Amino acid sequence: MGAETTLKLVKAETRQTQFDIIVAPGFVLTELAALVDVLRIANRVCPHPPFAYTYRSLRGGLIESSSGAVVATERVPAPPRADYLFVIGNSDPDQPELSLGRVVKDYTFRGAQVFLLAEAASRYINERGTADLATHWENAAFLRERGARFDATFSLATEQGPVVTCAGMGATVDVVLSVIGRHVSGPAKMTVADIMLHEHIRDFATMQPFSGIKTTSTGDEALDQCIKMMQANIEDPLPIGEIVAALGLSNRSLERKFRTYMGTTPNNFYREMRLAKANSLLLNTAMSVREIGLACGFPNGFSAVYKSFYGVTPFVLRRQKRAAVQR
């Protein structure tokens, strides 16, 4: 009897928690690396490696990331047997292989918890037609631009039953550390975070920085307020003089703050912020180039300003994207 009990205890200790990781063409390497490295380091610091993971895709085979890195994947199994499913975000929110409603149901039906990152989360939100789910703040903006009847939340992650929608990107480390904390000791989790040089583990309810919801964290309160005003006035940019008057600063003081904390001028920062939004709209919506220019505060000369910054005109970039999709 005692020998039988000992055998069961050893088996319980050595059972690995299985993660299935689904990627689609154009997946975000940052998120995949954040997930896998947390699991890999946890396996290194624990007496018995607690985690196993398998790269998967809908069809199997080699899948290339948006940065050109390639991973070998196995097909999504039927039925799935993993404890967790992570779906990595994508460079293209319209990627057909991000539409995974049936796959999500297959995993949750068998007791797995599913984590959808960034674009995978926004695709799920859009198809499910519900609010109170999280995605990256940039994808939430895409949902609004595309006329969604609801808005995503700006927390790092939102847990709704067996499905967790997440902001993705750097917040992936926080999410995975939270998950492994269910299976390893507190000191082991902190050791993994220390090896990752991850100073503060944020919980799911933490608001995303630069989301337009939370004051940004530049290290200077007045600069935070300035950037918040800029974020709120993309389509009709405020004159810098109006901003400094509202903040009770001088032009020179604001210039010094931007030079110190951002390494640029207020005007350059504001213009780059608007161009970044324009670039996102260009790549991820069907809005015309003129409409995008107007939406980002460039009523005239948008193509020239865009080319001076990105080295290509908006029309050429659109053509290149269409050609890449057709290949």
Short mmCIF file of C-alpha atoms in Angstrom, two decimals, residues 108 112-115 124 128 133 158-165 182 204:
data_model
loop_
_atom_site.label_atom_id
_atom_site.label_comp_id
_atom_site.label_asym_id
_atom_site.label_seq_id
_atom_site.Cartn_x
_atom_site.Cartn_y
_atom_site.Cartn_z
CA THR A 108 -12.32 24.88 -23.56
CA ALA A 112 -8.17 23.96 -21.24
CA GLN A 113 -7.85 27.68 -20.61
CA VAL A 114 -7.35 29.72 -23.77
CA PHE A 115 -5.26 32.90 -24.00
CA TYR A 124 -12.36 37.08 -31.14
CA ARG A 128 -18.12 37.46 -30.59
CA LEU A 133 -12.63 41.94 -23.23
CA THR A 158 -9.45 40.10 -19.11
CA GLU A 159 -10.53 36.68 -17.89
CA GLN A 160 -14.01 35.59 -18.93
CA GLY A 161 -14.53 32.00 -17.94
CA PRO A 162 -12.06 29.76 -19.75
CA VAL A 163 -11.09 32.47 -22.29
CA VAL A 164 -8.55 35.18 -21.48
CA THR A 165 -8.07 38.04 -23.93
CA ARG A 182 -0.35 28.50 -10.42
CA PHE A 204 -4.33 41.42 -15.37
#
